[in-house]
Amino acid sequence: MGSGASSNAQPGTTSVRQGVELRREYKFVTLGTGGGTAHFKFALVQCDMLKDSTHDQGIATSCLKSINEAMNDSVESADAKHLREELCGCGLDTLVVKLMGTFPKDADLQREGLVTLGSLAYKSDPRKARLMDLGAGQAIVSALEAHQGVEKLLEEGLWAAGNLSAGPEKLKGRFFAMGVAGAILSTITAQRQLANVTKTGLICIGNLSNGSEKRCAALTELGADRAIIQG
């Protein structure tokens, strides 16, 4: 549901051991009909361009948009899985966290950055761990807290939080300690009229509560039970 492609996104969900991860599927609007392989190669070129554009939020946002579309084209294919690994190898994970920290008020860049984080976290515990080490968890929390009025950004932020929270117990604990539950519940409460925001936020809460009675108790104290009933 990234910028420029949200009208064509076909989101789905898939259950995994640690929780629920959310999938994005794109039909290409930027690159025409060149086929998956061409899109993937273009994404790697865009990643190289991104390295030289960290000072220009407009160019950086455009690069992230193209990369996001490629990562979510036939998302379950072997090529797409390989692309996510290749992009991390090229430093995309580091770049996007840096960009989100450099331009915290730019809603368009933040939205694309959140799509990137959610895509990289999808179905990979090692990538989740690296993203957490790089500061992705805090980047998600900061974006949610700073852009409460931007519906699409909130959707993508909760989606990214959902994928990152569908990880191993240790990572869930780290993410929870950053205050992500409070940010999620505040978003659900403030944006209750937005069905997609509420639905995705409740998936995040379910992921965070999975596997820990202590976190369940903490979530209850934060008002998760009320959010679930009202949602």
PDB file of C-alpha atoms in Angstrom:
ATOM      1  CA  MET A   1       0.000   0.000   0.000  1.00  0.00           C
ATOM      2  CA  GLY A   2       2.930   2.290  -0.634  1.00  0.00           C
ATOM      3  CA  SER A   3       2.657   5.744  -2.100  1.00  0.00           C
ATOM      4  CA  GLY A   4       1.427   5.764  -5.681  1.00  0.00           C
ATOM      5  CA  ALA A   5       0.480   2.095  -5.594  1.00  0.00           C
ATOM      6  CA  SER A   6      -2.036   1.935  -2.786  1.00  0.00           C
ATOM      7  CA  SER A   7      -5.050   1.763  -5.066  1.00  0.00           C
ATOM      8  CA  ASN A   8      -3.633  -1.379  -6.656  1.00  0.00           C
ATOM      9  CA  ALA A   9      -2.437  -3.095  -3.489  1.00  0.00           C
ATOM     10  CA  GLN A  10      -3.959  -6.444  -2.637  1.00  0.00           C
ATOM     11  CA  PRO A  11      -3.053  -7.039   1.011  1.00  0.00           C
ATOM     12  CA  GLY A  12      -3.351 -10.461   2.601  1.00  0.00           C
ATOM     13  CA  THR A  13      -2.304 -12.138   5.784  1.00  0.00           C
ATOM     14  CA  THR A  14      -0.412 -15.276   6.528  1.00  0.00           C
ATOM     15  CA  SER A  15       0.052 -17.003   9.862  1.00  0.00           C
ATOM     16  CA  VAL A  16       3.544 -17.736  11.084  1.00  0.00           C
ATOM     17  CA  ARG A  17       4.909 -19.272  14.251  1.00  0.00           C
ATOM     18  CA  GLN A  18       5.353 -16.016  16.135  1.00  0.00           C
ATOM     19  CA  GLY A  19       2.241 -14.148  14.983  1.00  0.00           C
ATOM     20  CA  VAL A  20       0.576 -12.717  11.914  1.00  0.00           C
ATOM     21  CA  GLU A  21       2.586 -11.111   9.128  1.00  0.00           C
ATOM     22  CA  LEU A  22       0.989  -8.878   6.538  1.00  0.00           C
ATOM     23  CA  ARG A  23       1.704  -9.110   2.840  1.00  0.00           C
ATOM     24  CA  ARG A  24       1.496  -6.437   0.180  1.00  0.00           C
ATOM     25  CA  GLU A  25       1.025  -7.266  -3.495  1.00  0.00           C
ATOM     26  CA  TYR A  26       1.508  -4.603  -6.141  1.00  0.00           C
ATOM     27  CA  LYS A  27       0.545  -4.331  -9.757  1.00  0.00           C
ATOM     28  CA  PHE A  28       3.161  -2.093 -11.283  1.00  0.00           C
ATOM     29  CA  VAL A  29       2.237   1.494 -12.051  1.00  0.00           C
ATOM     30  CA  THR A  30       5.759   2.930 -12.323  1.00  0.00           C
ATOM     31  CA  LEU A  31       7.706   0.451 -14.392  1.00  0.00           C
ATOM     32  CA  GLY A  32       5.182  -0.769 -16.928  1.00  0.00           C
ATOM     33  CA  THR A  33       5.219  -4.395 -18.083  1.00  0.00           C
ATOM     34  CA  GLY A  34       8.910  -5.214 -18.098  1.00  0.00           C
ATOM     35  CA  GLY A  35       8.396  -8.275 -15.929  1.00  0.00           C
ATOM     36  CA  GLY A  36       9.534  -9.170 -12.433  1.00  0.00           C
ATOM     37  CA  THR A  37      13.225  -9.631 -13.211  1.00  0.00           C
ATOM     38  CA  ALA A  38      13.472  -6.208 -14.855  1.00  0.00           C
ATOM     39  CA  HIS A  39      11.708  -4.639 -11.876  1.00  0.00           C
ATOM     40  CA  PHE A  40      14.088  -6.305  -9.440  1.00  0.00           C
ATOM     41  CA  LYS A  41      17.172  -5.135 -11.335  1.00  0.00           C
ATOM     42  CA  PHE A  42      15.745  -1.631 -11.433  1.00  0.00           C
ATOM     43  CA  ALA A  43      15.226  -1.753  -7.651  1.00  0.00           C
ATOM     44  CA  LEU A  44      18.921  -2.479  -7.136  1.00  0.00           C
ATOM     45  CA  VAL A  45      19.789   0.485  -9.349  1.00  0.00           C
ATOM     46  CA  GLN A  46      17.428   2.637  -7.285  1.00  0.00           C
ATOM     47  CA  CYS A  47      19.151   1.469  -4.105  1.00  0.00           C
ATOM     48  CA  ASP A  48      22.494   2.629  -5.489  1.00  0.00           C
ATOM     49  CA  MET A  49      20.920   5.968  -6.399  1.00  0.00           C
ATOM     50  CA  LEU A  50      19.504   6.236  -2.896  1.00  0.00           C
ATOM     51  CA  LYS A  51      23.010   6.067  -1.448  1.00  0.00           C
ATOM     52  CA  ASP A  52      23.843   9.275  -3.304  1.00  0.00           C
ATOM     53  CA  SER A  53      20.557  11.020  -2.450  1.00  0.00           C
ATOM     54  CA  THR A  54      20.349  10.920   1.333  1.00  0.00           C
ATOM     55  CA  HIS A  55      20.452  14.736   1.365  1.00  0.00           C
ATOM     56  CA  ASP A  56      17.474  15.087  -1.020  1.00  0.00           C
ATOM     57  CA  GLN A  57      14.220  13.865   0.483  1.00  0.00           C
ATOM     58  CA  GLY A  58      12.317  14.144  -2.800  1.00  0.00           C
ATOM     59  CA  ILE A  59      14.689  11.895  -4.733  1.00  0.00           C
ATOM     60  CA  ALA A  60      15.012   9.562  -1.759  1.00  0.00           C
ATOM     61  CA  THR A  61      11.230   9.201  -1.504  1.00  0.00           C
ATOM     62  CA  SER A  62      10.980   8.402  -5.212  1.00  0.00           C
ATOM     63  CA  CYS A  63      13.734   5.776  -4.948  1.00  0.00           C
ATOM     64  CA  LEU A  64      12.056   4.138  -1.959  1.00  0.00           C
ATOM     65  CA  LYS A  65       8.730   4.062  -3.804  1.00  0.00           C
ATOM     66  CA  SER A  66      10.252   2.153  -6.735  1.00  0.00           C
ATOM     67  CA  ILE A  67      12.109  -0.213  -4.414  1.00  0.00           C
ATOM     68  CA  ASN A  68       8.954  -0.891  -2.412  1.00  0.00           C
ATOM     69  CA  GLU A  69       6.977  -1.753  -5.505  1.00  0.00           C
ATOM     70  CA  ALA A  70       9.632  -4.225  -6.600  1.00  0.00           C
ATOM     71  CA  MET A  71       9.903  -5.876  -3.177  1.00  0.00           C
ATOM     72  CA  ASN A  72       6.163  -6.471  -3.136  1.00  0.00           C
ATOM     73  CA  ASP A  73       5.759  -7.654  -6.736  1.00  0.00           C
ATOM     74  CA  SER A  74       5.000 -11.398  -6.557  1.00  0.00           C
ATOM     75  CA  VAL A  75       6.125 -11.156  -2.962  1.00  0.00           C
ATOM     76  CA  GLU A  76       6.284 -14.917  -2.347  1.00  0.00           C
ATOM     77  CA  SER A  77       8.387 -15.665  -5.438  1.00  0.00           C
ATOM     78  CA  ALA A  78      11.978 -16.849  -5.135  1.00  0.00           C
ATOM     79  CA  ASP A  79      13.126 -13.742  -7.023  1.00  0.00           C
ATOM     80  CA  ALA A  80      11.339 -11.396  -4.620  1.00  0.00           C
ATOM     81  CA  LYS A  81      12.765 -13.196  -1.592  1.00  0.00           C
ATOM     82  CA  HIS A  82      16.236 -12.988  -3.111  1.00  0.00           C
ATOM     83  CA  LEU A  83      15.726  -9.293  -3.869  1.00  0.00           C
ATOM     84  CA  ARG A  84      14.989  -8.493  -0.231  1.00  0.00           C
ATOM     85  CA  GLU A  85      18.242 -10.156   0.764  1.00  0.00           C
ATOM     86  CA  GLU A  86      20.168  -8.387  -2.006  1.00  0.00           C
ATOM     87  CA  LEU A  87      18.778  -5.016  -0.990  1.00  0.00           C
ATOM     88  CA  CYS A  88      19.840  -5.552   2.606  1.00  0.00           C
ATOM     89  CA  GLY A  89      23.258  -6.555   1.316  1.00  0.00           C
ATOM     90  CA  CYS A  90      23.370  -3.228  -0.515  1.00  0.00           C
ATOM     91  CA  GLY A  91      22.618  -1.409   2.728  1.00  0.00           C
ATOM     92  CA  LEU A  92      18.962  -0.509   2.186  1.00  0.00           C
ATOM     93  CA  ASP A  93      18.056  -1.327   5.777  1.00  0.00           C
ATOM     94  CA  THR A  94      20.675   1.087   7.094  1.00  0.00           C
ATOM     95  CA  LEU A  95      19.770   3.775   4.559  1.00  0.00           C
ATOM     96  CA  VAL A  96      16.047   3.815   5.277  1.00  0.00           C
ATOM     97  CA  VAL A  97      16.476   4.083   9.041  1.00  0.00           C
ATOM     98  CA  LYS A  98      18.960   6.926   8.502  1.00  0.00           C
ATOM     99  CA  LEU A  99      16.606   8.734   6.130  1.00  0.00           C
ATOM    100  CA  MET A 100      13.664   8.454   8.496  1.00  0.00           C
ATOM    101  CA  GLY A 101      15.801   9.949  11.246  1.00  0.00           C
ATOM    102  CA  THR A 102      17.035  12.764   8.998  1.00  0.00           C
ATOM    103  CA  PHE A 103      13.585  13.805   7.702  1.00  0.00           C
ATOM    104  CA  PRO A 104      11.162  13.017  10.547  1.00  0.00           C
ATOM    105  CA  LYS A 105       8.563  15.607   9.460  1.00  0.00           C
ATOM    106  CA  ASP A 106       8.340  14.519   5.815  1.00  0.00           C
ATOM    107  CA  ALA A 107       5.188  12.385   5.778  1.00  0.00           C
ATOM    108  CA  ASP A 108       5.756  11.058   2.245  1.00  0.00           C
ATOM    109  CA  LEU A 109       9.280   9.863   3.007  1.00  0.00           C
ATOM    110  CA  GLN A 110       8.188   8.443   6.349  1.00  0.00           C
ATOM    111  CA  ARG A 111       5.369   6.516   4.680  1.00  0.00           C
ATOM    112  CA  GLU A 112       7.658   4.989   2.058  1.00  0.00           C
ATOM    113  CA  GLY A 113      10.241   4.256   4.734  1.00  0.00           C
ATOM    114  CA  LEU A 114       7.634   2.371   6.749  1.00  0.00           C
ATOM    115  CA  VAL A 115       6.703   0.297   3.701  1.00  0.00           C
ATOM    116  CA  THR A 116      10.385  -0.519   3.230  1.00  0.00           C
ATOM    117  CA  LEU A 117      10.778  -1.603   6.856  1.00  0.00           C
ATOM    118  CA  GLY A 118       7.657  -3.741   6.757  1.00  0.00           C
ATOM    119  CA  SER A 119       8.735  -5.344   3.494  1.00  0.00           C
ATOM    120  CA  LEU A 120      12.255  -6.134   4.701  1.00  0.00           C
ATOM    121  CA  ALA A 121      10.890  -7.600   7.938  1.00  0.00           C
ATOM    122  CA  TYR A 122       8.481  -9.883   6.100  1.00  0.00           C
ATOM    123  CA  LYS A 123       9.056 -13.565   6.916  1.00  0.00           C
ATOM    124  CA  SER A 124      12.690 -13.254   7.986  1.00  0.00           C
ATOM    125  CA  ASP A 125      13.750 -13.412  11.614  1.00  0.00           C
ATOM    126  CA  PRO A 126      17.394 -12.568  10.789  1.00  0.00           C
ATOM    127  CA  ARG A 127      16.309  -9.435   8.921  1.00  0.00           C
ATOM    128  CA  LYS A 128      13.979  -8.511  11.780  1.00  0.00           C
ATOM    129  CA  ALA A 129      16.889  -8.781  14.216  1.00  0.00           C
ATOM    130  CA  ARG A 130      19.147  -6.634  12.036  1.00  0.00           C
ATOM    131  CA  LEU A 131      16.411  -4.035  11.579  1.00  0.00           C
ATOM    132  CA  MET A 132      15.959  -3.819  15.327  1.00  0.00           C
ATOM    133  CA  ASP A 133      19.715  -3.412  15.794  1.00  0.00           C
ATOM    134  CA  LEU A 134      19.699  -0.570  13.279  1.00  0.00           C
ATOM    135  CA  GLY A 135      16.887   1.303  15.032  1.00  0.00           C
ATOM    136  CA  ALA A 136      13.898   0.343  12.890  1.00  0.00           C
ATOM    137  CA  GLY A 137      11.692  -0.231  15.930  1.00  0.00           C
ATOM    138  CA  GLN A 138      12.242   3.292  17.208  1.00  0.00           C
ATOM    139  CA  ALA A 139      11.789   4.704  13.693  1.00  0.00           C
ATOM    140  CA  ILE A 140       8.344   3.094  13.508  1.00  0.00           C
ATOM    141  CA  VAL A 141       7.330   4.361  16.949  1.00  0.00           C
ATOM    142  CA  SER A 142       8.533   7.890  16.139  1.00  0.00           C
ATOM    143  CA  ALA A 143       6.659   7.967  12.834  1.00  0.00           C
ATOM    144  CA  LEU A 144       3.411   6.842  14.462  1.00  0.00           C
ATOM    145  CA  GLU A 145       3.719   9.420  17.219  1.00  0.00           C
ATOM    146  CA  ALA A 146       4.628  12.305  14.907  1.00  0.00           C
ATOM    147  CA  HIS A 147       2.039  11.812  12.153  1.00  0.00           C
ATOM    148  CA  GLN A 148      -1.244  11.017  13.857  1.00  0.00           C
ATOM    149  CA  GLY A 149      -3.288  12.837  11.231  1.00  0.00           C
ATOM    150  CA  VAL A 150      -1.928  11.018   8.164  1.00  0.00           C
ATOM    151  CA  GLU A 151      -4.099   7.964   7.478  1.00  0.00           C
ATOM    152  CA  LYS A 152      -1.943   6.179   4.899  1.00  0.00           C
ATOM    153  CA  LEU A 153       1.200   6.696   6.940  1.00  0.00           C
ATOM    154  CA  LEU A 154      -0.506   5.263  10.027  1.00  0.00           C
ATOM    155  CA  GLU A 155      -1.655   2.243   8.046  1.00  0.00           C
ATOM    156  CA  GLU A 156       1.846   1.571   6.805  1.00  0.00           C
ATOM    157  CA  GLY A 157       3.349   2.210  10.229  1.00  0.00           C
ATOM    158  CA  LEU A 158       1.059  -0.320  11.873  1.00  0.00           C
ATOM    159  CA  TRP A 159       1.720  -2.765   9.041  1.00  0.00           C
ATOM    160  CA  ALA A 160       5.463  -2.440   9.590  1.00  0.00           C
ATOM    161  CA  ALA A 161       4.970  -2.784  13.350  1.00  0.00           C
ATOM    162  CA  GLY A 162       2.897  -5.900  12.749  1.00  0.00           C
ATOM    163  CA  ASN A 163       5.593  -7.605  10.726  1.00  0.00           C
ATOM    164  CA  LEU A 164       8.363  -6.620  13.112  1.00  0.00           C
ATOM    165  CA  SER A 165       6.334  -7.810  16.104  1.00  0.00           C
ATOM    166  CA  ALA A 166       5.690 -11.201  14.485  1.00  0.00           C
ATOM    167  CA  GLY A 167       9.201 -12.243  15.416  1.00  0.00           C
ATOM    168  CA  PRO A 168      11.036 -14.247  18.059  1.00  0.00           C
ATOM    169  CA  GLU A 169      10.314 -13.583  21.726  1.00  0.00           C
ATOM    170  CA  LYS A 170      13.517 -11.632  22.333  1.00  0.00           C
ATOM    171  CA  LEU A 171      12.743  -9.210  19.513  1.00  0.00           C
ATOM    172  CA  LYS A 172       9.157  -8.748  20.678  1.00  0.00           C
ATOM    173  CA  GLY A 173      10.436  -7.846  24.128  1.00  0.00           C
ATOM    174  CA  ARG A 174      12.850  -5.269  22.705  1.00  0.00           C
ATOM    175  CA  PHE A 175      10.161  -3.735  20.509  1.00  0.00           C
ATOM    176  CA  PHE A 176       7.700  -3.600  23.385  1.00  0.00           C
ATOM    177  CA  ALA A 177      10.269  -1.864  25.602  1.00  0.00           C
ATOM    178  CA  MET A 178      10.530   0.948  23.031  1.00  0.00           C
ATOM    179  CA  GLY A 179       6.931   1.935  23.699  1.00  0.00           C
ATOM    180  CA  VAL A 180       5.430   0.528  20.526  1.00  0.00           C
ATOM    181  CA  ALA A 181       2.317  -0.726  22.334  1.00  0.00           C
ATOM    182  CA  GLY A 182       1.515   2.756  23.616  1.00  0.00           C
ATOM    183  CA  ALA A 183       1.989   4.242  20.156  1.00  0.00           C
ATOM    184  CA  ILE A 184      -0.249   1.577  18.609  1.00  0.00           C
ATOM    185  CA  LEU A 185      -3.009   1.967  21.181  1.00  0.00           C
ATOM    186  CA  SER A 186      -2.892   5.765  20.939  1.00  0.00           C
ATOM    187  CA  THR A 187      -3.254   5.467  17.181  1.00  0.00           C
ATOM    188  CA  ILE A 188      -6.197   3.073  17.431  1.00  0.00           C
ATOM    189  CA  THR A 189      -7.942   5.317  19.967  1.00  0.00           C
ATOM    190  CA  ALA A 190      -7.405   8.526  17.995  1.00  0.00           C
ATOM    191  CA  GLN A 191      -8.264   7.011  14.618  1.00  0.00           C
ATOM    192  CA  ARG A 192     -11.076   4.646  15.567  1.00  0.00           C
ATOM    193  CA  GLN A 193     -13.126   5.746  12.564  1.00  0.00           C
ATOM    194  CA  LEU A 194     -10.460   4.317  10.234  1.00  0.00           C
ATOM    195  CA  ALA A 195     -11.275   0.620   9.920  1.00  0.00           C
ATOM    196  CA  ASN A 196      -7.979  -0.446   8.307  1.00  0.00           C
ATOM    197  CA  VAL A 197      -5.930   1.370  10.939  1.00  0.00           C
ATOM    198  CA  THR A 198      -7.884  -0.270  13.763  1.00  0.00           C
ATOM    199  CA  LYS A 199      -7.717  -3.731  12.190  1.00  0.00           C
ATOM    200  CA  THR A 200      -3.966  -3.603  11.597  1.00  0.00           C
ATOM    201  CA  GLY A 201      -3.328  -2.116  15.025  1.00  0.00           C
ATOM    202  CA  LEU A 202      -5.198  -4.964  16.709  1.00  0.00           C
ATOM    203  CA  ILE A 203      -3.099  -7.486  14.775  1.00  0.00           C
ATOM    204  CA  CYS A 204       0.004  -5.769  16.186  1.00  0.00           C
ATOM    205  CA  ILE A 205      -1.382  -6.013  19.715  1.00  0.00           C
ATOM    206  CA  GLY A 206      -2.119  -9.697  19.179  1.00  0.00           C
ATOM    207  CA  ASN A 207       1.438 -10.301  18.013  1.00  0.00           C
ATOM    208  CA  LEU A 208       2.928  -8.459  20.987  1.00  0.00           C
ATOM    209  CA  SER A 209       0.776 -10.346  23.476  1.00  0.00           C
ATOM    210  CA  ASN A 210       1.632 -13.739  22.000  1.00  0.00           C
ATOM    211  CA  GLY A 211       3.997 -15.769  24.182  1.00  0.00           C
ATOM    212  CA  SER A 212       4.317 -13.555  27.262  1.00  0.00           C
ATOM    213  CA  GLU A 213       1.958 -13.267  30.232  1.00  0.00           C
ATOM    214  CA  LYS A 214       3.977 -10.289  31.442  1.00  0.00           C
ATOM    215  CA  ARG A 215       3.390  -8.404  28.189  1.00  0.00           C
ATOM    216  CA  CYS A 216      -0.291  -9.394  28.256  1.00  0.00           C
ATOM    217  CA  ALA A 217      -0.618  -7.850  31.719  1.00  0.00           C
ATOM    218  CA  ALA A 218       1.225  -4.720  30.614  1.00  0.00           C
ATOM    219  CA  LEU A 219      -1.004  -4.413  27.541  1.00  0.00           C
ATOM    220  CA  THR A 220      -4.082  -4.690  29.726  1.00  0.00           C
ATOM    221  CA  GLU A 221      -2.795  -1.870  31.921  1.00  0.00           C
ATOM    222  CA  LEU A 222      -2.292   0.232  28.789  1.00  0.00           C
ATOM    223  CA  GLY A 223      -5.913  -0.319  27.757  1.00  0.00           C
ATOM    224  CA  ALA A 224      -5.555  -3.061  25.149  1.00  0.00           C
ATOM    225  CA  ASP A 225      -8.668  -4.876  26.369  1.00  0.00           C
ATOM    226  CA  ARG A 226     -10.786  -1.761  25.862  1.00  0.00           C
ATOM    227  CA  ALA A 227      -9.305  -1.237  22.416  1.00  0.00           C
ATOM    228  CA  ILE A 228     -10.110  -4.808  21.419  1.00  0.00           C
ATOM    229  CA  ILE A 229     -13.711  -4.558  22.655  1.00  0.00           C
ATOM    230  CA  GLN A 230     -14.291  -1.201  20.992  1.00  0.00           C
ATOM    231  CA  GLY A 231     -12.528  -2.304  17.801  1.00  0.00           C
TER     232      GLY A 231
END
